[in-house]
Tab-separated table of C-alpha atoms and ligand atoms in Angstrom:
chain	number	residue	atom	x	y	z
A	1061	UNK	CA	48.935	-174.266	191.244
A	1062	UNK	CA	48.301	-171.325	193.638
A	1063	UNK	CA	49.597	-167.773	193.916
A	1064	UNK	CA	50.451	-165.208	196.546
A	1065	UNK	CA	50.218	-161.465	195.977
A	1066	UNK	CA	53.507	-159.764	196.728
A	1067	UNK	CA	51.795	-157.215	198.954
A	1068	UNK	CA	50.901	-160.156	201.240
A	1069	UNK	CA	54.505	-161.295	201.578
A	1070	UNK	CA	54.747	-160.137	205.154
A	1071	UNK	CA	51.644	-162.225	206.068
A	1072	UNK	CA	53.138	-165.195	204.243
A	1073	UNK	CA	56.416	-164.988	206.111
A	1074	UNK	CA	54.689	-164.480	209.494
A	1075	UNK	CA	52.480	-167.501	208.884
A	1076	UNK	CA	55.423	-169.748	207.938
A	1077	UNK	CA	57.356	-168.394	210.912
A	1078	UNK	CA	54.621	-169.693	213.281
A	1079	UNK	CA	55.634	-173.317	212.661
A	1080	UNK	CA	59.063	-173.274	211.054
A	1081	UNK	CA	62.356	-171.458	211.208
A	1082	UNK	CA	62.244	-169.366	208.039
A	1083	UNK	CA	65.350	-168.544	205.981
A	1084	UNK	CA	65.161	-166.010	203.146
A	1085	UNK	CA	67.502	-163.993	200.916
A	1086	UNK	CA	68.049	-160.962	203.168
A	1087	UNK	CA	69.813	-157.803	202.046
A	1088	UNK	CA	72.307	-156.189	204.419
A	1089	UNK	CA	74.609	-153.349	203.261
A	1090	UNK	CA	73.895	-154.173	199.619
A	1091	UNK	CA	74.831	-157.869	199.973
A	1092	UNK	CA	72.186	-160.598	199.804
A	1093	UNK	CA	72.561	-163.886	201.660
A	1094	UNK	CA	70.165	-166.402	203.160
A	1095	UNK	CA	69.490	-165.723	206.822
A	1096	UNK	CA	66.824	-166.324	209.445
A	1097	UNK	CA	63.931	-163.939	208.826
A	1098	UNK	CA	62.612	-161.474	211.386
A	1099	UNK	CA	60.083	-158.641	211.018
A	1100	UNK	CA	61.693	-155.560	209.482
A	1101	UNK	CA	64.329	-157.432	207.440
A	1102	UNK	CA	64.851	-156.403	203.806
A	1103	UNK	CA	63.886	-159.505	201.854
A	1104	UNK	CA	65.277	-159.545	198.308
A	1105	UNK	CA	63.827	-162.419	196.270
A	1106	UNK	CA	64.832	-160.674	193.040
A	1107	UNK	CA	68.572	-161.050	193.633
A	1108	UNK	CA	69.742	-163.733	191.214
A	1109	UNK	CA	72.621	-165.195	193.200
A	1110	UNK	CA	73.336	-164.884	196.884
A	1111	UNK	CA	76.999	-164.271	197.733
A	1112	UNK	CA	77.271	-167.543	199.645
A	1113	UNK	CA	75.237	-170.434	198.302
A	1114	UNK	CA	72.452	-171.926	200.453
A	1115	UNK	CA	74.427	-175.164	200.827
A	1116	UNK	CA	75.394	-173.754	204.226
A	1117	UNK	CA	71.929	-174.769	205.499
A	1118	UNK	CA	72.438	-178.456	204.825
A	1119	UNK	CA	76.223	-178.433	205.268
A	1120	UNK	CA	77.089	-175.545	207.633
A	1121	UNK	CA	80.382	-173.714	207.339
A	1122	UNK	CA	81.138	-174.729	210.911
A	1123	UNK	CA	79.238	-177.277	213.001
A	1124	UNK	CA	79.864	-178.659	216.485
A	1125	UNK	CA	79.627	-182.460	216.668
A	1126	UNK	CA	79.878	-182.889	220.403
A	1127	UNK	CA	81.054	-181.266	223.612
A	1128	UNK	CA	83.117	-183.073	226.188
A	1129	UNK	CA	83.914	-182.492	229.842
A	1130	UNK	CA	86.486	-184.275	231.997
A	1131	UNK	CA	86.191	-184.665	235.726
A	1132	UNK	CA	89.126	-186.701	237.023
A	1133	UNK	CA	88.897	-189.980	235.135
A	1134	UNK	CA	85.235	-189.424	234.215
A	1135	UNK	CA	84.481	-188.183	230.686
A	1136	UNK	CA	81.064	-186.734	229.837
A	1137	UNK	CA	79.982	-186.461	226.204
A	1138	UNK	CA	77.162	-184.308	224.912
A	1139	UNK	CA	76.070	-184.777	221.281
A	1140	UNK	CA	75.011	-181.324	220.178
A	1141	UNK	CA	75.273	-181.574	216.402
A	1142	UNK	CA	72.409	-181.782	213.930
A	1143	UNK	CA	69.286	-179.748	213.298
A	1144	UNK	CA	66.406	-180.026	215.736
A	1145	UNK	CA	63.870	-177.561	214.303
A	1146	UNK	CA	61.834	-177.840	211.110
A	1147	UNK	CA	62.795	-175.047	208.705
A	1148	UNK	CA	61.750	-173.525	205.386
A	1149	UNK	CA	64.391	-172.286	202.942
A	1150	UNK	CA	62.604	-169.959	200.530
A	1151	UNK	CA	63.955	-168.592	197.247
A	1152	UNK	CA	66.489	-171.235	196.217
A	1153	UNK	CA	67.546	-170.995	192.540
A	1154	UNK	CA	67.447	-174.185	190.490
A	1155	UNK	CA	71.241	-174.411	190.204
A	1156	UNK	CA	71.598	-174.290	194.003
A	1157	UNK	CA	68.745	-176.800	194.382
A	1158	UNK	CA	70.603	-179.197	192.059
A	1159	UNK	CA	73.687	-178.826	194.275
A	1160	UNK	CA	71.669	-180.295	197.177
A	1161	UNK	CA	71.122	-183.449	195.114
A	1162	UNK	CA	74.846	-183.632	194.321
A	1163	UNK	CA	75.718	-183.272	198.017
A	1164	UNK	CA	73.136	-185.978	198.863
A	1165	UNK	CA	75.092	-188.394	196.655
A	1166	UNK	CA	78.094	-187.813	198.906
A	1167	UNK	CA	76.651	-187.457	202.397
A	1168	UNK	CA	73.691	-189.860	202.163
A	1169	UNK	CA	75.661	-192.719	200.612
A	1170	UNK	CA	76.860	-195.480	202.900
A	1171	UNK	CA	78.145	-194.570	205.485
A	1172	UNK	CA	75.392	-191.963	205.884
A	1173	UNK	CA	76.423	-188.669	207.511
A	1174	UNK	CA	73.860	-188.470	210.340
A	1175	UNK	CA	74.131	-184.713	210.908
A	1176	UNK	CA	73.638	-183.972	207.231
A	1177	UNK	CA	70.728	-186.418	207.013
A	1178	UNK	CA	69.001	-184.715	209.942
A	1179	UNK	CA	69.347	-181.300	208.315
A	1180	UNK	CA	67.953	-182.592	205.038
A	1181	UNK	CA	64.985	-184.209	206.761
A	1182	UNK	CA	64.076	-181.065	208.701
A	1183	UNK	CA	64.048	-178.774	205.657
A	1184	UNK	CA	61.270	-177.738	203.264
A	1185	UNK	CA	62.906	-176.229	200.184
A	1186	UNK	CA	61.026	-173.613	198.144
A	1187	UNK	CA	62.613	-172.664	194.821
A	1188	UNK	CA	62.472	-169.403	192.881
A	1189	UNK	CA	62.725	-169.719	189.095
A	1190	UNK	CA	65.035	-167.363	187.132
A	1191	UNK	CA	63.836	-165.182	184.270
A	1192	UNK	CA	66.939	-162.983	184.068
A	1193	UNK	CA	70.057	-165.168	183.971
A	1194	UNK	CA	73.397	-163.365	184.369
A	1195	UNK	CA	76.204	-163.252	181.802
A	1196	UNK	CA	78.183	-165.613	184.059
A	1197	UNK	CA	75.426	-168.279	184.253
A	1198	UNK	CA	75.800	-171.604	182.425
A	1199	UNK	CA	73.429	-173.926	184.304
A	1200	UNK	CA	71.950	-175.091	180.963
A	1201	UNK	CA	75.308	-176.776	180.235
A	1202	UNK	CA	74.428	-179.153	183.059
A	1203	UNK	CA	70.839	-179.765	181.944
A	1204	UNK	CA	69.267	-177.326	184.422
A	1205	UNK	CA	66.215	-175.345	183.273
A	1206	UNK	CA	66.199	-172.312	185.575
A	1207	UNK	CA	62.856	-170.973	184.333
A	1208	UNK	CA	60.753	-174.159	184.544
A	1209	UNK	CA	60.437	-176.677	187.374
A	1210	UNK	CA	63.123	-177.977	189.712
A	1211	UNK	CA	62.732	-181.640	190.694
A	1212	UNK	CA	64.994	-181.112	193.693
A	1213	UNK	CA	62.658	-178.935	195.799
A	1214	UNK	CA	59.393	-179.269	197.730
A	1215	UNK	CA	57.645	-176.232	196.226
A	1216	UNK	CA	58.396	-174.435	192.947
A	1217	UNK	CA	57.655	-170.721	192.664
A	1218	UNK	CA	57.765	-168.185	189.808
A	1219	UNK	CA	57.840	-164.407	190.219
A	1220	UNK	CA	55.471	-163.010	187.551
A	1221	UNK	CA	55.447	-159.409	188.733
A	1222	UNK	CA	52.719	-158.568	191.260
A	1223	UNK	CA	52.492	-162.129	192.468
A	1224	UNK	CA	54.415	-165.343	192.973
A	1225	UNK	CA	53.001	-168.578	191.544
A	1226	UNK	CA	53.249	-171.504	193.965
A	1227	UNK	CA	53.307	-175.203	193.047
A	1228	UNK	CA	53.961	-177.903	195.691
A	1229	UNK	CA	55.441	-181.179	194.456
A	1230	UNK	CA	56.224	-183.275	197.552
A	1231	UNK	CA	54.340	-184.178	200.743
A	1232	UNK	CA	56.443	-181.617	202.626
A	1233	UNK	CA	55.431	-179.012	200.062
A	1234	UNK	CA	51.750	-180.004	200.402
A	1235	UNK	CA	51.985	-179.704	204.204
A	1236	UNK	CA	53.383	-176.190	203.940
A	1237	UNK	CA	50.746	-175.263	201.351
A	1238	UNK	CA	47.959	-176.470	203.653
A	1239	UNK	CA	49.235	-174.217	206.393
A	1240	UNK	CA	49.127	-171.242	204.017
A	1241	UNK	CA	45.641	-171.910	202.642
A	1242	UNK	CA	44.194	-168.609	203.915
A	1243	UNK	CA	46.894	-166.581	202.155
A	1244	UNK	CA	47.288	-168.447	198.855
A	1245	UNK	CA	44.846	-167.727	196.032
A	1246	UNK	CA	43.810	-169.584	192.883
A	1247	UNK	CA	45.723	-168.746	189.716
A	1248	UNK	CA	43.923	-167.296	186.711
A	1249	UNK	CA	44.382	-168.068	183.004
A	1250	UNK	CA	46.026	-164.665	182.713
A	1251	UNK	CA	48.638	-165.676	185.354
A	1252	UNK	CA	49.405	-168.876	183.485
A	1253	UNK	CA	49.824	-167.157	180.144
A	1254	UNK	CA	52.141	-164.556	181.772
A	1255	UNK	CA	54.211	-167.418	183.155
A	1256	UNK	CA	54.416	-169.096	179.735
A	1257	UNK	CA	55.514	-165.838	178.097
A	1258	UNK	CA	58.232	-165.284	180.726
A	1259	UNK	CA	59.487	-168.862	180.335
A	1260	UNK	CA	59.678	-168.581	176.551
A	1261	UNK	CA	61.517	-165.246	176.736
A	1262	UNK	CA	63.984	-166.789	179.208
A	1263	UNK	CA	64.572	-169.684	176.838
A	1264	UNK	CA	65.711	-167.168	174.216
A	1265	UNK	CA	67.881	-165.286	176.742
A	1266	UNK	CA	69.621	-168.524	177.764
A	1267	UNK	CA	70.583	-169.248	174.157
A	1268	UNK	CA	72.172	-165.798	173.856
A	1269	UNK	CA	74.342	-166.014	176.993
A	1270	UNK	CA	78.135	-165.827	176.409
A	1271	UNK	CA	78.644	-169.293	177.940
A	1272	UNK	CA	75.677	-170.936	176.190
A	1273	UNK	CA	77.930	-173.181	174.077
A	1274	UNK	CA	79.832	-174.649	176.988
A	1275	UNK	CA	79.351	-178.426	176.968
A	1276	UNK	CA	81.263	-180.625	179.437
A	1277	UNK	CA	80.117	-183.732	177.526
A	1278	UNK	CA	82.479	-182.719	174.728
A	1279	UNK	CA	85.437	-183.339	177.047
A	1280	UNK	CA	86.909	-186.541	175.671
A	1281	UNK	CA	89.875	-188.661	176.648
A	1282	UNK	CA	90.931	-191.444	178.963
A	1283	UNK	CA	91.272	-190.546	182.618
A	1284	UNK	CA	95.045	-190.920	182.449
A	1285	UNK	CA	95.398	-188.600	179.443
A	1286	UNK	CA	93.224	-185.955	181.101
A	1287	UNK	CA	95.229	-186.318	184.314
A	1288	UNK	CA	98.529	-185.856	182.456
A	1289	UNK	CA	97.230	-182.985	180.280
A	1290	UNK	CA	99.548	-179.986	180.058
A	1291	UNK	CA	96.659	-177.587	180.670
A	1292	UNK	CA	97.010	-178.073	184.450
A	1293	UNK	CA	100.510	-176.638	184.463
A	1294	UNK	CA	99.501	-173.748	182.185
A	1295	UNK	CA	96.343	-172.727	184.024
A	1296	UNK	CA	97.437	-173.291	187.613
A	1297	UNK	CA	100.398	-170.883	187.337
A	1298	UNK	CA	98.119	-167.972	188.260
A	1299	UNK	CA	96.214	-169.760	191.054
A	1300	UNK	CA	96.817	-168.092	194.431
A	1301	UNK	CA	95.448	-171.039	196.416
A	1302	UNK	CA	93.128	-168.623	198.205
A	1303	UNK	CA	90.187	-171.077	198.218
A	1304	UNK	CA	87.586	-168.389	197.364
A	1305	UNK	CA	86.253	-170.559	194.527
A	1306	UNK	CA	85.624	-173.488	196.880
A	1307	UNK	CA	83.952	-171.376	199.578
A	1308	UNK	CA	81.393	-169.848	197.216
A	1309	UNK	CA	80.834	-173.101	195.296
A	1310	UNK	CA	77.513	-174.825	196.096
A	1311	UNK	CA	78.916	-178.275	195.300
A	1312	UNK	CA	82.329	-178.202	197.037
A	1313	UNK	CA	82.196	-180.287	200.192
A	1314	UNK	CA	85.720	-180.773	201.593
A	1315	UNK	CA	85.810	-180.408	205.363
A	1316	UNK	CA	88.130	-180.731	208.334
A	1317	UNK	CA	87.401	-182.075	211.823
A	1318	UNK	CA	89.167	-180.551	214.835
A	1319	UNK	CA	89.046	-180.645	218.611
A	1320	UNK	CA	88.993	-177.344	220.475
A	1321	UNK	CA	90.266	-178.134	223.948
A	1322	UNK	CA	90.515	-176.416	227.281
A	1323	UNK	CA	91.967	-178.054	230.432
A	1324	UNK	CA	88.850	-179.977	231.408
A	1325	UNK	CA	86.394	-179.420	228.566
A	1326	UNK	CA	86.246	-178.851	224.852
A	1327	UNK	CA	84.360	-179.513	221.656
A	1328	UNK	CA	84.767	-181.347	218.400
A	1329	UNK	CA	83.641	-179.511	215.282
A	1330	UNK	CA	83.894	-179.718	211.544
A	1331	UNK	CA	84.340	-176.791	209.207
A	1332	UNK	CA	84.643	-176.239	205.476
A	1333	UNK	CA	88.090	-176.828	204.064
A	1334	UNK	CA	89.480	-176.384	200.561
A	1335	UNK	CA	91.413	-178.752	198.302
A	1336	UNK	CA	93.109	-175.565	197.002
A	1337	UNK	CA	94.889	-174.980	200.349
A	1338	UNK	CA	98.507	-176.099	200.677
A	1339	UNK	CA	97.864	-177.821	204.026
A	1340	UNK	CA	94.769	-179.705	202.872
A	1341	UNK	CA	95.235	-183.473	203.481
A	1342	UNK	CA	98.554	-182.707	205.166
A	1343	UNK	CA	99.619	-185.856	207.004
A	1344	UNK	CA	102.512	-186.879	209.244
A	1345	UNK	CA	104.589	-187.981	206.267
A	1346	UNK	CA	103.835	-184.769	204.302
A	1347	UNK	CA	101.311	-183.718	201.688
A	1348	UNK	CA	100.070	-185.992	198.919
A	1349	UNK	CA	99.593	-182.956	196.629
A	1350	UNK	CA	102.733	-180.894	196.953
A	1351	UNK	CA	102.201	-178.275	194.246
A	1352	UNK	CA	99.387	-175.870	193.360
A	1353	UNK	CA	99.224	-177.594	189.972
A	1354	UNK	CA	98.289	-180.885	191.681
A	1355	UNK	CA	95.741	-179.186	193.920
A	1356	UNK	CA	94.215	-177.255	191.011
A	1357	UNK	CA	94.013	-180.435	188.917
A	1358	UNK	CA	92.370	-182.320	191.779
A	1359	UNK	CA	89.565	-179.757	192.083
A	1360	UNK	CA	88.616	-179.836	188.424
A	1361	UNK	CA	89.273	-183.524	187.765
A	1362	UNK	CA	86.934	-184.221	190.676
A	1363	UNK	CA	84.155	-182.017	189.309
A	1364	UNK	CA	84.467	-183.057	185.668
A	1365	UNK	CA	85.811	-186.619	185.697
A	1366	UNK	CA	85.935	-188.475	189.054
A	1367	UNK	CA	82.509	-187.398	190.358
A	1368	UNK	CA	80.648	-188.169	187.087
A	1369	UNK	CA	82.472	-191.525	186.834
A	1370	UNK	CA	81.065	-192.448	190.243
A	1371	UNK	CA	77.629	-190.804	189.950
A	1372	UNK	CA	76.048	-191.910	186.690
A	1373	UNK	CA	77.524	-189.095	184.658
A	1374	UNK	CA	76.420	-186.213	186.922
A	1375	UNK	CA	79.007	-183.409	186.989
A	1376	UNK	CA	79.906	-181.791	190.320
A	1377	UNK	CA	79.190	-178.306	188.961
A	1378	UNK	CA	75.828	-176.610	188.467
A	1379	UNK	CA	77.000	-173.677	186.351
A	1380	UNK	CA	76.068	-171.048	188.940
A	1381	UNK	CA	79.027	-168.911	187.834
A	1382	UNK	CA	79.991	-167.817	191.366
A	1383	UNK	CA	83.614	-168.892	190.849
A	1384	UNK	CA	83.651	-166.954	187.576
A	1385	UNK	CA	82.677	-163.820	189.517
A	1386	UNK	CA	84.815	-164.313	192.621
A	1387	UNK	CA	88.240	-165.651	191.579
A	1388	UNK	CA	90.691	-162.752	192.052
A	1389	UNK	CA	92.793	-163.869	189.058
A	1390	UNK	CA	89.942	-164.915	186.730
A	1391	UNK	CA	90.615	-168.628	186.820
A	1392	UNK	CA	87.534	-170.789	186.824
A	1393	UNK	CA	85.877	-173.988	185.665
A	1394	UNK	CA	84.799	-172.354	182.389
A	1395	UNK	CA	88.434	-171.915	181.342
A	1396	UNK	CA	89.155	-175.528	182.287
A	1397	UNK	CA	86.192	-176.926	180.324
A	1398	UNK	CA	87.151	-174.864	177.272
A	1399	UNK	CA	90.794	-175.978	177.446
A	1400	UNK	CA	89.683	-179.601	177.681
A	1401	UNK	CA	87.627	-179.194	174.505
A	1402	UNK	CA	84.205	-178.694	176.058
A	1403	UNK	CA	82.840	-175.973	173.801
B	428	SF4	S1	82.500	-174.776	190.014
B	428	SF4	FE1	81.909	-172.599	189.835
B	428	SF4	S2	80.153	-172.586	188.413
B	428	SF4	FE2	80.443	-174.724	189.101
B	428	SF4	S3	79.025	-174.929	190.847
B	428	SF4	FE3	81.064	-174.368	191.689
B	428	SF4	S4	81.014	-172.098	191.854
B	428	SF4	FE4	79.291	-172.707	190.512
B	429	SF4	S1	91.200	-170.698	191.249
B	429	SF4	FE1	91.058	-168.522	191.841
B	429	SF4	S2	89.622	-168.463	193.602
B	429	SF4	FE2	90.299	-170.616	193.330
B	429	SF4	S3	92.061	-170.843	194.730
B	429	SF4	FE3	92.903	-170.281	192.692
B	429	SF4	S4	93.062	-168.026	192.768
B	429	SF4	FE4	91.711	-168.609	194.472
């Protein structure tokens, strides 16, 4: 394990920036989101949750697949999608890192999504452990330990005050560490005991959180009974179908593909979509989910029943709590899990 003094952060970022595109939690007008770093930016690695999750780096909100041009009967295609440059994403919380693994199960299964695969292969992911979970956090309900080590990243880091401890765990992480050898320092026994103390204190904090008892494994029942449960009608009455919950969610991955056309040229792109929207999956014969109740049920049955049934029990939620904070009518997965008996 190594460490970097916080007063050398600027050197660290400049050094990474020499060989990679560097994305960090950047604060603008009080809001923190991941963005490409440049000198003078306000980096905020202490912010617990970015507004938008970092899934947008491996699955962008909007992405051009190809451009096309027509000249008489001749059609020219230009594949522009994908990620060409190596990049480092620094400061990813363990819940968001787990979401990458959940998205891999979708996009890297046969047939592999080539654009997604390219983005995954170009990225070096550096985590940032949490020592101050929020009241809305419930990652522990999904087996995530936010204060220890994430298996889903290339380098784990821990903020212990004046310095950040740095521990590579993949070849990509080792390569990045080698490049930073003049900036990283050896850790001392004192650093390690500070880390242990912070981790133990966090363990206690996690047990005291309001959602600490949430347990999706307690949801019992046959698929059909859960599908027909009356809770969907009750809960969905308030849902506005605004889609905010799906846009902030690190595991939601519905998308749409469209052509944007001019007379002789255009482009094909995909963009995030939401199963909460009334025109989602709208087809020539109509919509397969006609009511908000059906759309609401689909979102949560997918996260809590269909996805785990197809992915060795893994739930499609990481307990980040963003939907708990953002839904304008206070409807969220916590209420659904509780209603289905998961507490
Ligand atoms: S459903 Fe809510 S708590 Fe779960 S991962 Fe999505 S935004 Fe986070
Ligand atoms: S659950 Fe809340 S955030 Fe999600 S679509 Fe309904 S009203 Fe919007």
